[in-house]
Amino acid sequence: MKQKLLIIGAGREQVPAIERARALGLTVLTTDINPAAPGAALADHFYQASTDDAPGNINIARRAGINGVMTLSSETAVPTVAAVAKDLALPALSPRSAMLATDKLAMKDAFLRHGVPTSPYRRIRDINEAHDFTVEHGFPVVIKPAVNSGQRGTSRVDDYTGLKSAVRKAFAHAPDQRVLIEVFVPGPEINVTAVVEDTQSHLISISERVTAAPPHFGIAVAHAAPAHLGTEDQAALRTAVQRATEAIELRDGIVYPQFIIGPQGPCLLEIAARIPGGFMREVALGVSGIDLIDVAIAQALGEREVLKRTTQHDIVDGLVVRFFTALDADRLKSRPDKQRLAAVAAMPGIQAVHWQLDRADPIPTLAHSGARFAAIIATGENREQAWARAEAASNYLLGGSDSSA
Ligand SMILES: Nc1ncnc2c1ncn2[C@@H]1O[C@H](COP(=O)(O)OP(=O)(O)O)[C@@H](O)[C@H]1O
Ligand SMILES: [Mg+2]
């Protein structure tokens, strides 16, 4: 009988996994709060349940009788995957790992216990406690909800006048009313993907994250690979990734550690225990030849030593993901039609063009990563060539001239 895999979430970012699992011959079940989610029609069976609804997903999984459960891109689905797997005794991360990987306060406590470098932090209940922290540590600081993702409710604060609104914003986006303040770490930001097998972490990709300036603090506007890292920083980063996976007590899985290379070397901002969204799977695939979706599916079905048996795809020496946001609105002369999108896709080194705005949609306010409405993925013989190609394609997409023509 065909094996049944439950993929939690049926949104745009889950579609590639739904398609891949079906292509592998699995029966694919999926759940989402939105019955019109694009993955709903692509799965064998769709059930309506929110990604964060553990009891609802457990009920569906029990009735259907599944062999594995997984998610990708969705932070809220991570604890749900763990709860479903525990209830049905299936392979996945434990509820404790899921908690440690999604609660930034518990996560940073665990980092300290395991010797993972992370910026000084504290839970705050009000602006007075935020102020006390800045008296001790100075500015700039970052204020963020303990449980949330996609940069929601996260601010950089440079002086006292900015504290009040940042604290208010973080609480407004903190579902459990827990908020933290931490020291801002200056330096280039490095995103890593890694596969954990039998407690050992294997690095898949190391890329640089280019972020928007405040007030859109922390939102990635580009990813570029490979990252330019010194050997010492690389070594420190590897050690930190291994310790961080131990800190979140993960035996098998996929992790997404996010670093700043600060004045004292790599400093870990957070680690997620899932395939990242925002085309990071494409970055990992491009530079390593390994499709994290294949790894996740195999691990969800309980296979061991997945990495060495995963299909190797061709690799590229340079890859850039360039996102489009409200910051590009001024340069957007007209919305691209099908023809223009096809012409951009045909430009040199362009691997993919994703345009996610419907004609009637207004350009979304850039308050979180979900407000990025388009992306171009460019490859090249090195990172610089990929950048140049992404920029040429961007100009054309936005309605300028095709500088490569
Ligand atoms: N302490 C910090 N120092 C410098 N930048 C930070 C810090 N904390 C967060 N950021 C920026 O904000 C982004 C989002 O923060 P992060 O802790 O990863 O939360 P999220 O779960 O929203 O991704 C980071 O990718 C980084 O660009
Ligand atoms: Mg993050």
Coordinates of C-alpha atoms and ligand atoms in Angstrom, one line a residue:
M1 CA 0.0 0.0 0.0
K2 CA 1.1 3.5 -0.7
Q3 CA 2.6 5.4 2.2
K4 CA 0.7 8.4 3.5
L5 CA 2.4 11.6 4.2
L6 CA 0.7 14.6 5.9
I7 CA 2.1 18.0 4.9
I8 CA 0.9 20.7 7.3
G9 CA 0.2 23.8 5.4
A10 CA -1.0 24.0 1.8
G11 CA 0.2 27.5 0.9
R12 CA 2.4 28.6 -2.0
E13 CA 5.6 27.7 -0.1
Q14 CA 4.3 24.1 0.6
V15 CA 3.4 23.4 -3.0
P16 CA 6.9 22.1 -4.1
A17 CA 6.8 19.5 -1.3
I18 CA 3.3 18.4 -2.1
E19 CA 4.2 18.0 -5.7
R20 CA 7.5 16.2 -5.0
A21 CA 5.9 13.8 -2.5
R22 CA 3.2 12.9 -5.1
A23 CA 5.9 12.4 -7.7
L24 CA 7.7 10.0 -5.3
G25 CA 4.5 7.9 -5.3
L26 CA 3.2 8.9 -1.9
T27 CA -0.4 9.6 -1.0
V28 CA -0.3 13.2 0.1
L29 CA -2.6 14.7 2.7
T30 CA -2.5 18.3 3.5
T31 CA -4.2 20.7 5.9
D32 CA -4.6 24.5 5.9
I33 CA -7.0 27.0 7.4
N34 CA -7.6 28.2 3.8
P35 CA -9.5 25.8 1.6
A36 CA -8.5 27.9 -1.4
A37 CA -4.7 27.5 -0.6
P38 CA -2.9 26.5 -3.8
G39 CA -1.7 23.2 -2.4
A40 CA -5.2 22.0 -1.5
A41 CA -6.1 21.0 -5.1
L42 CA -2.6 19.4 -5.7
A43 CA -2.7 17.0 -2.8
D44 CA -4.6 13.7 -2.8
H45 CA -6.6 14.8 0.2
F46 CA -7.2 18.2 1.7
Y47 CA -8.6 18.9 5.2
Q48 CA -9.4 22.2 6.7
A49 CA -7.3 22.9 9.8
S50 CA -5.1 25.7 10.8
T51 CA -1.3 25.0 10.8
D52 CA -1.2 25.8 14.5
D53 CA -4.2 23.6 15.4
A54 CA -2.5 20.6 17.0
P55 CA -5.7 18.8 18.2
G56 CA -7.4 19.4 14.8
N57 CA -4.4 18.0 12.9
I58 CA -4.1 15.0 15.3
N59 CA -7.7 14.1 14.7
I60 CA -7.2 14.2 10.9
A61 CA -4.0 12.2 11.2
R62 CA -5.6 9.6 13.4
R63 CA -8.6 9.1 11.1
A64 CA -6.5 8.9 8.0
G65 CA -3.8 6.7 9.5
I66 CA -0.6 8.3 8.3
N67 CA 3.1 7.1 8.0
G68 CA 4.7 10.5 8.3
V69 CA 4.2 14.2 9.0
M70 CA 6.2 17.2 8.0
T71 CA 6.0 20.9 7.2
L72 CA 8.2 23.5 5.5
S73 CA 8.4 27.3 5.6
S74 CA 5.7 27.6 8.3
E75 CA 7.0 28.3 11.8
T76 CA 3.6 27.9 13.4
A77 CA 3.3 24.4 12.0
V78 CA 6.5 23.2 13.7
P79 CA 5.0 22.5 17.1
T80 CA 2.0 20.9 15.3
V81 CA 4.2 18.5 13.4
A82 CA 5.8 17.5 16.8
A83 CA 2.4 17.0 18.4
V84 CA 1.0 14.9 15.6
A85 CA 4.2 12.8 15.4
K86 CA 4.2 12.2 19.2
D87 CA 0.5 11.2 19.2
L88 CA 0.9 8.7 16.4
A89 CA 4.5 7.6 17.4
L90 CA 5.9 8.8 14.1
P91 CA 9.4 10.1 13.4
A92 CA 9.8 13.8 13.7
L93 CA 11.2 16.4 16.2
S94 CA 10.0 16.1 19.8
P95 CA 7.6 18.7 21.2
R96 CA 10.5 19.9 23.4
S97 CA 12.7 20.5 20.4
A98 CA 9.8 22.2 18.7
M99 CA 9.4 24.5 21.7
L100 CA 13.1 25.2 21.9
A101 CA 13.2 26.0 18.2
T102 CA 10.3 28.4 18.2
D103 CA 10.5 30.2 21.5
K104 CA 13.3 32.7 21.3
L105 CA 13.6 33.1 25.1
A106 CA 13.9 29.3 25.8
M107 CA 16.1 29.0 22.7
K108 CA 18.6 31.7 23.9
D109 CA 18.6 30.2 27.4
A110 CA 19.5 26.8 25.8
F111 CA 22.2 28.5 23.6
L112 CA 23.9 29.8 26.8
R113 CA 23.8 26.4 28.4
H114 CA 25.5 24.9 25.4
G115 CA 28.1 27.6 24.8
V116 CA 26.5 29.0 21.6
P117 CA 27.5 32.6 21.1
T118 CA 24.4 34.8 21.2
S119 CA 23.7 38.5 22.0
P120 CA 22.9 39.5 25.6
Y121 CA 19.1 39.5 26.1
R122 CA 16.4 39.7 28.7
R123 CA 12.6 39.2 28.9
I124 CA 10.8 42.5 29.3
R125 CA 7.3 43.2 30.6
D126 CA 7.2 46.9 30.0
I127 CA 9.1 49.9 28.8
N128 CA 10.8 50.4 32.2
E129 CA 12.4 47.0 32.0
A130 CA 13.5 47.8 28.4
H131 CA 15.0 51.1 29.6
D132 CA 16.9 49.3 32.5
F133 CA 18.4 46.9 29.9
T134 CA 19.6 49.8 27.8
V135 CA 21.2 51.5 30.8
E136 CA 23.2 48.3 31.3
H137 CA 24.0 47.5 27.7
G138 CA 23.5 50.7 25.8
F139 CA 22.0 51.2 22.3
P140 CA 21.2 50.0 19.7
V141 CA 19.0 47.2 20.9
V142 CA 16.5 44.9 19.2
I143 CA 13.0 44.3 20.6
K144 CA 11.0 41.3 19.4
P145 CA 8.2 38.8 20.4
A146 CA 9.5 35.6 21.9
V147 CA 7.2 33.5 19.6
N148 CA 6.7 34.8 16.1
S149 CA 8.5 34.8 12.8
G150 CA 8.9 36.6 9.5
Q151 CA 10.2 39.7 11.4
R152 CA 6.7 40.5 12.7
G153 CA 6.8 43.0 15.6
T154 CA 10.7 43.2 15.5
S155 CA 12.4 46.6 15.7
R156 CA 15.9 48.0 16.0
V157 CA 15.9 50.9 18.5
D158 CA 18.7 53.5 18.5
D159 CA 17.8 55.7 21.4
Y160 CA 15.3 56.2 24.2
T161 CA 12.7 58.0 22.1
G162 CA 12.2 54.8 20.0
L163 CA 11.7 52.4 22.9
K164 CA 8.0 53.0 23.6
S165 CA 6.7 52.3 20.2
A166 CA 9.0 49.3 19.7
V167 CA 7.8 47.7 23.0
R168 CA 4.2 48.3 22.1
K169 CA 4.7 46.8 18.6
A170 CA 6.4 43.7 19.9
F171 CA 3.6 43.1 22.5
A172 CA 1.0 43.6 19.7
H173 CA 2.7 40.7 17.8
A174 CA 3.4 38.4 20.7
P175 CA 0.6 35.8 20.9
D176 CA 1.7 34.8 24.4
Q177 CA 2.6 38.3 25.6
R178 CA 6.3 37.4 26.0
V179 CA 8.8 39.9 24.5
L180 CA 12.6 40.1 24.6
I181 CA 15.1 42.8 24.2
E182 CA 18.6 42.1 23.0
V183 CA 21.8 43.8 22.1
F184 CA 22.0 44.8 18.4
V185 CA 25.0 43.0 16.8
P186 CA 26.6 44.9 13.8
G187 CA 28.0 43.0 10.9
P188 CA 27.1 40.9 7.8
E189 CA 24.3 38.4 8.3
I190 CA 24.8 34.8 7.4
N191 CA 22.0 32.3 6.9
V192 CA 22.9 28.6 7.1
T193 CA 20.9 25.5 6.2
A194 CA 22.0 22.1 7.7
V195 CA 20.8 18.6 7.9
V196 CA 20.9 16.9 11.2
E197 CA 21.3 13.1 11.2
D198 CA 21.7 11.1 14.4
T199 CA 22.6 14.4 16.2
Q200 CA 25.3 15.3 13.7
S201 CA 24.9 18.5 11.7
H202 CA 25.9 18.7 8.1
L203 CA 26.1 22.1 6.5
I204 CA 24.3 22.4 3.2
S205 CA 24.5 26.1 2.4
I206 CA 26.0 29.3 3.8
S207 CA 24.6 32.5 2.2
E208 CA 24.6 36.2 2.9
R209 CA 21.3 37.9 3.8
V210 CA 20.9 41.5 2.7
T211 CA 18.2 43.2 4.8
A212 CA 16.1 46.3 4.5
A213 CA 16.9 49.3 6.6
P214 CA 14.6 50.3 9.5
P215 CA 11.6 50.6 9.8
H216 CA 11.6 47.3 7.8
F217 CA 14.3 46.0 10.1
G218 CA 15.5 42.5 9.4
I219 CA 13.5 41.7 6.4
A220 CA 15.6 40.0 3.7
V221 CA 15.6 41.8 0.3
A222 CA 18.3 39.5 -1.1
H223 CA 20.2 36.3 -0.4
A224 CA 23.6 35.8 -2.0
A225 CA 25.7 32.7 -2.2
P226 CA 28.4 31.8 -1.6
A227 CA 29.0 34.0 1.5
H228 CA 32.5 35.5 1.8
L229 CA 33.7 34.1 5.1
G230 CA 37.2 33.8 6.6
T231 CA 38.4 30.3 7.6
E232 CA 38.3 31.2 11.3
D233 CA 34.7 32.5 11.1
Q234 CA 33.7 29.3 9.1
A235 CA 35.1 27.1 11.8
A236 CA 33.4 29.0 14.5
L237 CA 30.2 28.9 12.6
R238 CA 30.4 25.1 12.2
T239 CA 30.9 24.6 15.9
A240 CA 28.1 26.9 16.7
V241 CA 25.7 25.1 14.4
Q242 CA 26.5 21.8 16.0
R243 CA 26.1 23.1 19.5
A244 CA 22.9 24.9 18.6
T245 CA 21.3 21.6 17.3
E246 CA 22.4 20.0 20.6
A247 CA 20.8 23.0 22.4
I248 CA 17.5 22.4 20.8
E249 CA 17.9 18.7 21.4
L250 CA 17.3 17.7 17.8
R251 CA 18.2 14.2 16.7
D252 CA 17.2 14.3 13.0
G253 CA 15.9 17.2 11.0
I254 CA 16.6 20.3 9.0
V255 CA 17.8 23.4 10.7
Y256 CA 18.1 27.1 9.6
P257 CA 20.6 28.9 11.9
Q258 CA 20.8 32.7 11.4
F259 CA 24.1 34.4 12.3
I260 CA 25.6 37.9 12.4
I261 CA 29.4 37.9 12.0
G262 CA 29.9 40.4 14.7
P263 CA 33.1 42.0 16.2
Q264 CA 33.6 38.8 18.3
G265 CA 32.9 36.4 15.4
P266 CA 29.7 34.5 14.6
C267 CA 26.8 35.3 16.9
L268 CA 23.6 33.2 16.5
L269 CA 20.4 35.1 16.3
E270 CA 18.1 32.1 16.2
I271 CA 17.7 28.6 14.8
A272 CA 14.6 27.3 13.1
A273 CA 13.9 23.5 12.9
R274 CA 12.4 23.3 9.4
I275 CA 13.1 24.1 5.8
P276 CA 13.1 27.9 5.6
G277 CA 10.8 29.8 3.3
G278 CA 11.9 32.7 1.1
F279 CA 13.5 30.5 -1.5
M280 CA 16.2 29.4 0.9
R281 CA 15.5 25.8 -0.3
E282 CA 16.4 27.0 -3.8
V283 CA 19.6 28.6 -2.5
A284 CA 20.6 25.3 -0.7
L285 CA 19.7 23.2 -3.8
G286 CA 21.7 25.5 -6.1
V287 CA 24.9 25.5 -4.1
S288 CA 24.9 22.0 -2.7
G289 CA 22.9 19.9 -5.2
I290 CA 20.7 18.7 -2.3
D291 CA 17.0 19.2 -2.3
L292 CA 16.0 19.7 1.4
I293 CA 12.5 18.6 0.4
D294 CA 13.8 15.2 -0.5
V295 CA 15.6 15.0 2.8
A296 CA 12.6 16.2 4.8
I297 CA 10.3 13.6 3.1
A298 CA 12.7 10.8 3.7
Q299 CA 13.2 11.8 7.4
A300 CA 9.5 12.1 7.9
L301 CA 9.1 8.5 6.8
G302 CA 11.7 7.4 9.2
E303 CA 14.6 6.7 6.8
R304 CA 18.1 6.9 8.3
E305 CA 21.3 8.2 6.8
V306 CA 19.2 10.1 4.2
L307 CA 21.9 12.5 3.1
K308 CA 24.2 10.1 1.4
R309 CA 21.3 8.5 -0.5
T310 CA 19.7 11.8 -1.6
T311 CA 19.7 12.5 -5.4
Q312 CA 22.5 15.0 -6.3
H313 CA 21.5 17.8 -8.6
D314 CA 23.9 20.0 -10.5
I315 CA 25.4 22.9 -8.5
V316 CA 26.1 26.5 -9.4
D317 CA 29.0 28.7 -8.2
G318 CA 27.0 31.8 -7.6
L319 CA 23.3 32.3 -6.8
V320 CA 21.3 35.4 -5.8
V321 CA 17.7 35.7 -4.8
R322 CA 16.4 39.2 -5.2
F323 CA 13.1 40.0 -3.6
F324 CA 10.7 42.8 -4.6
T325 CA 9.0 44.9 -2.0
A326 CA 7.2 48.2 -1.4
L327 CA 10.7 49.7 -1.5
D328 CA 10.7 49.0 -5.3
A329 CA 7.3 50.6 -5.8
D330 CA 8.7 53.9 -7.0
R331 CA 10.7 52.1 -9.7
L332 CA 7.8 49.9 -10.8
K333 CA 6.6 51.6 -14.0
S334 CA 3.9 49.1 -14.8
R335 CA 3.0 45.7 -13.5
P336 CA 4.6 43.0 -15.7
D337 CA 2.3 41.0 -18.0
K338 CA 2.9 37.3 -18.9
Q339 CA 5.1 38.3 -21.8
R340 CA 7.4 40.5 -19.8
L341 CA 7.7 37.8 -17.1
A342 CA 8.6 35.2 -19.8
A343 CA 11.2 37.6 -21.3
V344 CA 12.7 38.1 -17.8
A345 CA 12.8 34.4 -17.2
A346 CA 14.7 34.0 -20.6
M347 CA 17.4 36.4 -19.6
P348 CA 21.0 35.0 -19.0
G349 CA 21.3 33.1 -15.8
I350 CA 17.8 33.6 -14.7
Q351 CA 16.6 30.4 -13.0
A352 CA 13.1 31.6 -11.9
V353 CA 10.9 34.6 -11.7
H354 CA 8.1 34.6 -9.1
W355 CA 5.4 37.3 -9.3
Q356 CA 2.9 36.9 -6.6
L357 CA 0.6 40.0 -6.9
D358 CA -2.7 39.7 -8.6
R359 CA -3.7 42.6 -10.9
A360 CA -6.1 44.0 -8.2
D361 CA -3.8 43.5 -5.3
P362 CA -2.3 46.7 -3.8
I363 CA 1.4 46.6 -3.1
P364 CA 1.6 45.3 0.5
T365 CA 3.1 47.4 3.3
L366 CA 6.6 46.0 4.2
A367 CA 5.9 45.0 7.8
H368 CA 7.0 41.3 7.6
S369 CA 8.7 39.0 5.2
G370 CA 5.3 37.8 3.7
A371 CA 4.9 41.3 2.2
R372 CA 7.6 40.5 -0.4
F373 CA 5.6 40.2 -3.6
A374 CA 8.1 39.0 -6.2
A375 CA 11.5 37.4 -6.5
I376 CA 14.1 36.7 -9.1
I377 CA 16.6 33.8 -8.8
A378 CA 19.8 34.4 -10.7
T379 CA 22.8 32.1 -11.1
G380 CA 26.3 32.8 -12.3
E381 CA 29.9 31.6 -12.5
N382 CA 30.3 33.4 -9.2
R383 CA 28.3 35.5 -6.8
E384 CA 29.2 38.8 -8.5
Q385 CA 27.9 37.6 -11.9
A386 CA 24.7 36.3 -10.3
W387 CA 24.2 39.8 -8.7
A388 CA 24.7 41.5 -12.0
R389 CA 22.3 39.2 -13.8
A390 CA 19.7 39.6 -11.0
E391 CA 20.0 43.4 -11.3
A392 CA 19.7 43.4 -15.1
A393 CA 16.6 41.2 -14.8
S394 CA 15.2 43.4 -12.0
N395 CA 15.5 46.5 -14.1
Y396 CA 13.6 44.8 -16.9
L397 CA 11.0 43.4 -14.6
L398 CA 10.3 46.8 -13.1
G399 CA 9.7 48.2 -16.5
G400 CA 13.0 49.7 -17.3
S401 CA 15.1 48.7 -20.3
D402 CA 16.7 45.3 -20.7
S403 CA 20.3 46.3 -20.1
S404 CA 21.6 43.0 -21.3
A405 CA 19.9 43.3 -24.7
Ligands
LIG1 N1 20.4 41.2 17.9 C1 20.3 41.5 16.6 N2 21.3 42.2 16.0 C2 21.3 42.5 14.7 N3 20.2 42.1 13.9 C3 19.2 41.5 14.4 C4 19.2 41.1 15.8 N4 18.0 40.5 16.1 C5 17.4 40.4 14.9 N5 18.0 41.0 13.9 C6 17.6 41.2 12.5 O1 16.2 40.9 12.4 C7 16.0 39.7 11.7 C8 14.9 38.9 12.3 O2 15.2 38.5 13.6 P1 15.1 37.0 14.1 O3 15.5 36.9 15.5 O4 15.7 36.1 13.1 O5 13.5 36.8 14.1 P2 12.4 36.2 13.0 O6 11.9 35.0 13.7 O7 11.4 37.2 12.8 O8 13.2 35.9 11.8 C9 17.3 39.0 11.6 O9 17.4 38.2 10.4 C10 18.3 40.2 11.6 O10 18.3 40.8 10.3
MG2 MG 14.9 34.8 11.7

